[in-house]
mmCIF file of C-alpha atoms in Angstrom:
data_model
loop_
_atom_site.group_PDB
_atom_site.id
_atom_site.type_symbol
_atom_site.label_atom_id
_atom_site.label_comp_id
_atom_site.label_asym_id
_atom_site.label_seq_id
_atom_site.Cartn_x
_atom_site.Cartn_y
_atom_site.Cartn_z
ATOM 1 C CA LEU A 1 -53.286 6.969 15.632
ATOM 2 C CA SER A 2 -51.950 10.258 14.324
ATOM 3 C CA GLU A 3 -49.370 10.372 17.121
ATOM 4 C CA LEU A 4 -48.232 6.839 16.273
ATOM 5 C CA ARG A 5 -47.830 7.816 12.627
ATOM 6 C CA VAL A 6 -45.762 10.847 13.598
ATOM 7 C CA ILE A 7 -43.527 8.648 15.777
ATOM 8 C CA ARG A 8 -43.060 6.171 12.942
ATOM 9 C CA VAL A 9 -42.190 8.947 10.518
ATOM 10 C CA LEU A 10 -39.634 10.314 12.974
ATOM 11 C CA ARG A 11 -38.060 6.879 13.362
ATOM 12 C CA VAL A 12 -37.819 6.437 9.607
ATOM 13 C CA THR A 13 -36.277 9.910 9.330
ATOM 14 C CA ARG A 14 -33.672 9.021 11.936
ATOM 15 C CA VAL A 15 -32.775 5.834 10.056
ATOM 16 C CA VAL A 16 -32.397 7.776 6.795
ATOM 17 C CA ARG A 17 -30.181 10.343 8.520
ATOM 18 C CA ALA A 18 -28.032 7.589 9.999
ATOM 19 C CA ILE A 19 -27.582 6.037 6.543
ATOM 20 C CA ARG A 20 -26.613 9.412 5.086
ATOM 21 C CA ILE A 21 -24.113 10.001 7.870
ATOM 22 C CA VAL A 22 -22.486 6.631 7.196
ATOM 23 C CA ARG A 23 -22.174 7.466 3.503
ATOM 24 C CA LEU A 24 -20.756 10.900 4.254
ATOM 25 C CA VAL A 25 -18.233 9.406 6.670
ATOM 26 C CA ARG A 26 -16.998 7.077 3.935
ATOM 27 C CA ILE A 27 -16.751 9.936 1.443
ATOM 28 C CA PHE A 28 -14.995 12.304 3.846
ATOM 29 C CA ARG A 29 -12.640 9.536 4.971
ATOM 30 C CA ALA A 30 -11.327 9.235 1.423
ATOM 31 C CA LEU A 31 -11.155 13.030 1.156
ATOM 32 C CA ASN A 32 -9.345 13.222 4.493
ATOM 33 C CA THR A 33 -6.819 10.653 3.287
ATOM 34 C CA LEU A 34 -6.151 12.686 0.136
ATOM 35 C CA VAL A 35 -5.798 15.993 1.984
ATOM 36 C CA SER A 36 -3.571 14.565 4.708
ATOM 37 C CA SER A 37 -1.390 12.849 2.078
ATOM 38 C CA ILE A 38 -0.964 16.148 0.212
ATOM 39 C CA ILE A 39 -0.131 17.991 3.435
ATOM 40 C CA SER A 40 2.424 15.320 4.371
ATOM 41 C CA THR A 41 4.282 15.941 1.078
ATOM 42 C CA LEU A 42 4.592 19.716 1.586
ATOM 43 C CA ASN A 43 7.924 19.391 3.372
ATOM 44 C CA ALA A 44 9.355 17.289 0.551
ATOM 45 C CA LEU A 45 7.787 19.673 -1.979
ATOM 46 C CA VAL A 46 9.644 22.677 -0.532
ATOM 47 C CA TRP A 47 13.018 20.926 -0.748
ATOM 48 C CA ALA A 48 12.220 19.587 -4.221
ATOM 49 C CA CYS A 49 11.392 23.090 -5.465
ATOM 50 C CA LEU A 50 14.587 24.418 -3.923
ATOM 51 C CA LEU A 51 16.671 21.706 -5.610
ATOM 52 C CA LEU A 52 14.966 22.300 -8.949
ATOM 53 C CA PHE A 53 15.516 26.047 -8.587
ATOM 54 C CA LEU A 54 19.248 25.556 -7.991
ATOM 55 C CA ILE A 55 19.602 23.270 -11.015
ATOM 56 C CA ILE A 56 17.737 25.687 -13.272
ATOM 57 C CA TYR A 57 19.701 28.622 -11.839
ATOM 58 C CA ILE A 58 23.073 26.981 -12.563
ATOM 59 C CA PHE A 59 22.183 26.051 -16.152
ATOM 60 C CA SER A 60 20.599 29.490 -16.708
ATOM 61 C CA ILE A 61 23.844 31.230 -15.753
ATOM 62 C CA LEU A 62 25.732 28.979 -18.170
ATOM 63 C CA PHE A 63 23.392 29.545 -21.158
ATOM 64 C CA THR A 64 23.035 33.266 -20.462
ATOM 65 C CA GLU A 65 26.808 33.752 -20.482
ATOM 66 C CA LEU A 66 27.304 31.651 -23.623
ATOM 67 C CA VAL A 67 24.540 33.310 -25.614
ATOM 68 C CA GLY A 68 25.352 36.820 -24.330
ATOM 69 C CA HIS A 69 29.020 36.466 -25.253
ATOM 70 C CA HIS A 70 28.069 35.162 -28.711
ATOM 71 C CA LEU A 71 25.650 38.031 -29.351
ATOM 72 C CA ARG A 72 28.191 40.647 -28.274
ATOM 73 C CA GLU A 73 30.823 39.180 -30.581
ATOM 74 C CA LEU A 74 28.466 39.423 -33.556
ATOM 75 C CA GLY A 75 27.347 42.918 -32.553
ATOM 76 C CA TYR A 76 23.691 41.937 -32.346
ATOM 77 C CA SER A 77 21.290 44.770 -31.547
ATOM 78 C CA VAL A 78 17.626 44.572 -30.576
ATOM 79 C CA ASP A 79 16.762 48.010 -32.014
ATOM 80 C CA HIS A 80 16.431 46.914 -35.642
ATOM 81 C CA GLU A 81 13.948 44.490 -37.075
ATOM 82 C CA PRO A 82 15.380 40.976 -37.303
ATOM 83 C CA GLY A 83 16.005 39.808 -40.825
ATOM 84 C CA GLN A 84 16.330 36.344 -42.290
ATOM 85 C CA ASP A 85 20.023 36.130 -41.449
ATOM 86 C CA ASP A 86 19.832 37.103 -37.790
ATOM 87 C CA HIS A 87 16.505 35.376 -37.022
ATOM 88 C CA ASN A 88 18.362 32.642 -35.141
ATOM 89 C CA LEU A 89 20.162 35.284 -33.071
ATOM 90 C CA HIS A 90 16.843 36.959 -32.296
ATOM 91 C CA VAL A 91 15.405 33.650 -31.025
ATOM 92 C CA LEU A 92 18.485 33.121 -28.858
ATOM 93 C CA TYR A 93 18.057 36.591 -27.429
ATOM 94 C CA LEU A 94 14.365 36.021 -26.689
ATOM 95 C CA ARG A 95 15.100 32.691 -24.953
ATOM 96 C CA PHE A 96 18.428 33.403 -23.222
ATOM 97 C CA GLY A 97 18.843 37.186 -23.305
ATOM 98 C CA GLY A 98 18.886 37.506 -19.502
ATOM 99 C CA LEU A 99 19.139 35.416 -16.383
ATOM 100 C CA PHE A 100 15.430 35.548 -15.576
ATOM 101 C CA THR A 101 14.547 34.867 -19.230
ATOM 102 C CA SER A 102 16.851 31.837 -19.287
ATOM 103 C CA MET A 103 15.388 30.478 -16.064
ATOM 104 C CA ASN A 104 11.862 30.880 -17.423
ATOM 105 C CA THR A 105 12.849 29.165 -20.679
ATOM 106 C CA LEU A 106 14.476 26.205 -18.922
ATOM 107 C CA PHE A 107 11.493 25.810 -16.590
ATOM 108 C CA MET A 108 9.015 25.830 -19.479
ATOM 109 C CA ALA A 109 11.150 23.259 -21.310
ATOM 110 C CA ILE A 110 10.700 20.682 -18.500
ATOM 111 C CA SER A 111 7.128 21.583 -17.509
ATOM 112 C CA GLY A 112 5.409 21.477 -20.888
ATOM 113 C CA GLY A 113 5.133 25.233 -21.291
ATOM 114 C CA VAL A 114 7.022 25.042 -24.574
ATOM 115 C CA ASP A 115 8.430 22.268 -26.746
ATOM 116 C CA TRP A 116 12.046 21.766 -25.795
ATOM 117 C CA GLY A 117 12.858 21.013 -29.437
ATOM 118 C CA ASP A 118 11.967 24.592 -30.363
ATOM 119 C CA ILE A 119 14.527 25.777 -27.815
ATOM 120 C CA GLY A 120 17.204 23.277 -28.767
ATOM 121 C CA ASP A 121 17.130 23.936 -32.522
ATOM 122 C CA PRO A 122 18.614 27.470 -32.432
ATOM 123 C CA LEU A 123 21.236 26.240 -29.964
ATOM 124 C CA PHE A 124 22.236 23.411 -32.317
ATOM 125 C CA ARG A 125 22.336 25.762 -35.311
ATOM 126 C CA THR A 126 24.665 28.078 -33.414
ATOM 127 C CA GLU A 127 26.931 25.556 -31.658
ATOM 128 C CA VAL A 128 26.486 21.782 -31.520
ATOM 129 C CA VAL A 129 28.017 21.724 -28.044
ATOM 130 C CA TRP A 130 25.321 24.117 -26.802
ATOM 131 C CA GLY A 131 22.601 21.838 -28.172
ATOM 132 C CA LEU A 132 24.188 18.785 -26.547
ATOM 133 C CA LEU A 133 24.471 20.681 -23.267
ATOM 134 C CA PHE A 134 20.776 21.580 -23.461
ATOM 135 C CA GLN A 135 19.857 17.945 -24.179
ATOM 136 C CA MET A 136 21.931 16.874 -21.202
ATOM 137 C CA TYR A 137 19.952 19.313 -19.034
ATOM 138 C CA ILE A 138 16.620 17.946 -20.321
ATOM 139 C CA SER A 139 17.702 14.325 -19.816
ATOM 140 C CA PHE A 140 19.059 14.918 -16.329
ATOM 141 C CA VAL A 141 16.042 16.854 -15.061
ATOM 142 C CA CYS A 142 13.284 14.798 -16.724
ATOM 143 C CA PHE A 143 14.706 11.290 -16.308
ATOM 144 C CA ALA A 144 16.481 11.685 -12.966
ATOM 145 C CA VAL A 145 15.392 14.662 -10.887
ATOM 146 C CA LEU A 146 11.650 14.696 -11.630
ATOM 147 C CA ASN A 147 11.305 10.908 -11.380
ATOM 148 C CA VAL A 148 13.081 10.867 -8.030
ATOM 149 C CA MET A 149 10.848 13.688 -6.796
ATOM 150 C CA THR A 150 7.753 11.766 -7.886
ATOM 151 C CA GLY A 151 8.997 8.693 -6.040
ATOM 152 C CA VAL A 152 9.612 10.703 -2.876
ATOM 153 C CA PHE A 153 6.122 12.226 -3.034
ATOM 154 C CA CYS A 154 4.489 8.838 -3.590
ATOM 155 C CA GLU A 155 6.433 7.236 -0.746
ATOM 156 C CA SER A 156 5.528 10.063 1.612
ATOM 157 C CA ALA A 157 1.844 9.795 0.680
ATOM 158 C CA ILE A 158 1.867 5.999 1.113
ATOM 159 C CA GLN A 159 3.509 6.254 4.526
ATOM 160 C CA ASN A 160 0.951 8.852 5.589
ATOM 161 C CA ALA A 161 -1.925 6.631 4.436
ATOM 162 C CA ALA A 162 -0.394 3.681 6.277
ATOM 163 C CA ARG A 163 -0.405 5.736 9.495
ATOM 164 C CA ASP A 164 -4.131 6.447 9.162
ATOM 165 C CA LYS A 165 -5.520 4.157 11.874
ATOM 166 C CA ASP A 166 -9.155 4.635 10.862
ATOM 167 C CA ALA A 167 -8.386 3.614 7.297
ATOM 168 C CA ILE A 168 -6.387 0.605 8.501
ATOM 169 C CA VAL A 169 -9.224 -0.582 10.733
ATOM 170 C CA SER A 170 -11.757 -0.046 7.940
ATOM 171 C CA ASP A 171 -9.609 -2.007 5.477
ATOM 172 C CA LEU A 172 -9.111 -4.855 7.944
ATOM 173 C CA VAL A 173 -12.840 -5.099 8.641
ATOM 174 C CA ALA A 174 -13.630 -5.050 4.920
ATOM 175 C CA GLN A 175 -10.972 -7.701 4.235
ATOM 176 C CA LYS A 176 -12.324 -9.914 7.019
ATOM 177 C CA GLN A 177 -15.852 -9.658 5.665
ATOM 178 C CA GLU A 178 -14.599 -10.486 2.195
ATOM 179 C CA ASP A 179 -12.702 -13.540 3.487
ATOM 180 C CA ARG A 180 -15.764 -14.772 5.374
ATOM 181 C CA ALA A 181 -17.860 -14.423 2.220
ATOM 182 C CA ASP A 182 -15.248 -16.376 0.227
ATOM 183 C CA PHE A 183 -15.164 -19.202 2.798
ATOM 184 C CA ALA A 184 -18.984 -19.306 2.864
ATOM 185 C CA SER A 185 -18.993 -19.625 -0.919
ATOM 186 C CA LEU A 186 -16.385 -22.402 -0.688
ATOM 187 C CA PHE A 187 -18.497 -24.228 1.912
ATOM 188 C CA LYS A 188 -21.535 -24.163 -0.388
ATOM 189 C CA ALA A 189 -19.408 -25.373 -3.298
ATOM 190 C CA MET A 190 -18.313 -28.469 -1.337
ATOM 191 C CA THR A 191 -21.728 -29.577 -0.060
ATOM 192 C CA ASN A 192 -25.429 -28.960 -0.496
ATOM 193 C CA SER A 193 -26.221 -29.798 3.127
ATOM 194 C CA SER A 194 -25.749 -27.738 6.278
ATOM 195 C CA THR A 195 -22.696 -29.720 7.430
ATOM 196 C CA ILE A 196 -19.479 -31.123 5.984
ATOM 197 C CA THR A 197 -18.084 -34.503 6.940
ATOM 198 C CA LEU A 198 -14.623 -35.892 6.338
ATOM 199 C CA GLN A 199 -15.944 -37.776 3.321
ATOM 200 C CA HIS A 200 -17.339 -34.572 1.827
ATOM 201 C CA LEU A 201 -14.002 -32.845 2.341
ATOM 202 C CA GLU A 202 -12.017 -35.685 0.779
ATOM 203 C CA THR A 203 -14.333 -35.760 -2.233
ATOM 204 C CA ALA A 204 -14.140 -31.982 -2.679
ATOM 205 C CA LEU A 205 -10.338 -31.959 -2.444
ATOM 206 C CA GLU A 206 -10.170 -34.270 -5.451
ATOM 207 C CA GLU A 207 -11.226 -31.298 -7.605
ATOM 208 C CA GLN A 208 -8.437 -28.967 -8.685
ATOM 209 C CA GLU A 209 -10.757 -25.955 -8.577
ATOM 210 C CA VAL A 210 -11.455 -26.446 -4.854
ATOM 211 C CA ILE A 211 -7.751 -26.951 -4.137
ATOM 212 C CA ALA A 212 -6.954 -23.740 -6.042
ATOM 213 C CA LYS A 213 -9.544 -21.836 -3.985
ATOM 214 C CA PHE A 214 -7.960 -23.086 -0.760
ATOM 215 C CA HIS A 215 -4.506 -22.037 -1.959
ATOM 216 C CA SER A 216 -5.802 -18.616 -3.037
ATOM 217 C CA MET A 217 -7.038 -18.117 0.534
ATOM 218 C CA ALA A 218 -3.606 -19.027 2.016
ATOM 219 C CA LEU A 219 -4.687 -22.490 3.216
ATOM 220 C CA ASP A 220 -2.872 -25.778 2.562
ATOM 221 C CA PRO A 221 -5.436 -28.515 1.822
ATOM 222 C CA ASP A 222 -2.976 -31.310 0.917
ATOM 223 C CA ASP A 223 -3.975 -33.520 3.867
ATOM 224 C CA ALA A 224 -7.775 -33.742 4.199
ATOM 225 C CA TRP A 225 -7.709 -35.555 7.564
ATOM 226 C CA ARG A 226 -5.303 -33.081 9.131
ATOM 227 C CA LEU A 227 -7.309 -30.113 7.808
ATOM 228 C CA PHE A 228 -10.593 -31.601 9.015
ATOM 229 C CA ARG A 229 -9.146 -32.326 12.466
ATOM 230 C CA LEU A 230 -7.921 -28.728 12.794
ATOM 231 C CA LEU A 231 -11.292 -27.324 11.738
ATOM 232 C CA ASP A 232 -13.409 -29.651 13.868
ATOM 233 C CA ILE A 233 -12.962 -27.938 17.232
ATOM 234 C CA ASP A 234 -15.936 -29.577 18.964
ATOM 235 C CA GLU A 235 -14.843 -33.027 17.631
ATOM 236 C CA ASP A 236 -18.329 -34.082 16.504
ATOM 237 C CA ALA A 237 -17.036 -35.429 13.133
ATOM 238 C CA SER A 238 -18.897 -32.733 11.204
ATOM 239 C CA LEU A 239 -18.438 -29.091 10.294
ATOM 240 C CA GLU A 240 -21.225 -26.552 10.219
ATOM 241 C CA GLN A 241 -20.893 -23.498 8.008
ATOM 242 C CA GLU A 242 -20.015 -21.086 10.833
ATOM 243 C CA GLU A 243 -17.584 -23.591 12.348
ATOM 244 C CA PHE A 244 -15.942 -24.075 8.941
ATOM 245 C CA ILE A 245 -15.649 -20.317 8.375
ATOM 246 C CA GLU A 246 -14.222 -19.611 11.834
ATOM 247 C CA GLY A 247 -11.737 -22.465 11.501
ATOM 248 C CA CYS A 248 -10.554 -21.309 8.096
ATOM 249 C CA MET A 249 -10.237 -17.720 9.332
ATOM 250 C CA ARG A 250 -8.110 -19.006 12.202
ATOM 251 C CA LEU A 251 -5.848 -21.125 9.967
ATOM 252 C CA LYS A 252 -5.578 -18.581 7.144
ATOM 253 C CA GLY A 253 -2.100 -17.249 6.439
ATOM 254 C CA ALA A 254 1.136 -17.710 8.330
ATOM 255 C CA ALA A 255 1.432 -18.111 12.079
ATOM 256 C CA LYS A 256 1.165 -14.829 13.957
ATOM 257 C CA SER A 257 2.997 -13.747 17.071
ATOM 258 C CA ILE A 258 -0.091 -14.359 19.201
ATOM 259 C CA ASP A 259 -0.314 -17.914 17.849
ATOM 260 C CA VAL A 260 3.322 -18.604 18.742
ATOM 261 C CA ALA A 261 2.859 -17.054 22.191
ATOM 262 C CA SER A 262 -0.291 -19.138 22.776
ATOM 263 C CA LEU A 263 1.592 -22.276 21.772
ATOM 264 C CA MET A 264 4.426 -21.419 24.177
ATOM 265 C CA VAL A 265 1.929 -20.916 27.021
ATOM 266 C CA ASP A 266 0.294 -24.269 26.259
ATOM 267 C CA LEU A 267 3.667 -26.019 26.178
ATOM 268 C CA SER A 268 4.620 -24.404 29.481
ATOM 269 C CA THR A 269 1.336 -25.581 31.024
ATOM 270 C CA VAL A 270 1.892 -29.134 29.757
ATOM 271 C CA LYS A 271 5.467 -29.082 31.056
ATOM 272 C CA THR A 272 4.268 -27.962 34.507
ATOM 273 C CA ARG A 273 1.621 -30.676 34.639
ATOM 274 C CA LEU A 274 4.106 -33.346 33.567
ATOM 275 C CA SER A 275 6.524 -32.160 36.245
ATOM 276 C CA ARG A 276 3.796 -32.400 38.893
ATOM 277 C CA LEU A 277 2.817 -35.853 37.621
ATOM 278 C CA HIS A 278 6.431 -36.961 37.855
ATOM 279 C CA ASP A 279 6.681 -35.671 41.426
ATOM 280 C CA ASP A 280 3.436 -37.448 42.392
ATOM 281 C CA GLN A 281 4.684 -40.698 40.892
ATOM 282 C CA GLN A 282 7.987 -40.327 42.729
ATOM 283 C CA LEU A 283 6.160 -39.796 46.031
ATOM 284 C CA LEU A 284 3.987 -42.820 45.330
ATOM 285 C CA LEU A 285 7.024 -44.984 44.642
ATOM 286 C CA ASP A 286 8.742 -43.765 47.791
ATOM 287 C CA SER A 287 5.658 -44.561 49.895
ATOM 288 C CA MET A 288 5.435 -48.034 48.343
ATOM 289 C CA ARG A 289 9.085 -48.691 49.184
ATOM 290 C CA VAL A 290 8.514 -47.600 52.768
ATOM 291 C CA ALA A 291 5.471 -49.878 53.012
ATOM 292 C CA ARG A 292 7.430 -52.874 51.668
ATOM 293 C CA ALA A 293 10.394 -52.413 54.011
ATOM 294 C CA PRO A 294 8.784 -54.101 57.137
ATOM 295 C CA LEU A 295 7.554 -56.995 55.010
ATOM 296 C CA SER A 296 11.011 -57.663 53.627
ATOM 297 C CA GLY A 297 12.429 -57.636 57.171
ATOM 298 C CA HIS A 298 10.115 -60.515 58.250
#
């Protein structure tokens, strides 16, 4: 008895481990999708950073030259303590006193490191054109460049997720199970018995709620007889739940390539059989004419 208990415990332990593995696979599948999507955007990220660096570099050269020339004309010096009059000049020097400083300022202005209004105010107080130029930089980078970069990253991540075959198969299986559950619920809503007849279907299709459910599942229930005939494969004038579900799954959505190919094969088979039937009838008529020829001679 003790050995049997140990065996049972081991079996239960194996089942628990299997359940944990399934859960971990689902968790790591989502994590794998995230990591692979991030890796797939690295190429676009490098080029995006390069483009952003060039834009910031160009505008930094412009602001550094403008502010530097203005400070030299006024004879501004950093050695003395800034007073009330030259406080604006001191802020300009701190923000745009050198190329690296200007690049850092412009980067912080678009990345949330500092409020761009605090940078634009001293530019407006000095020259309105400088303030407008800074606003043009903010508008161009925030509304155009960064939004386009975000779109490129999202598109790259979506394409990478679409290429994940495991995720595609998992989604298709989940969608199929969900559709089967919906059709089973629809079957129970139309009848309380284990089968559906044409009368049951006609009565159910008089309700707008049932019609809406059919339409939501990409099925056209306008003609009850035609729908029932397509679902009733075994032609026993009744539909069981599994037969109803399988038929609806088969008719759901638009025609697929395999459906069109199957129809073409069936038409080719019918055409071949009709051709053979025509040849057999022609041979039969020829033999009858040959048999009648001696009789007509007498």
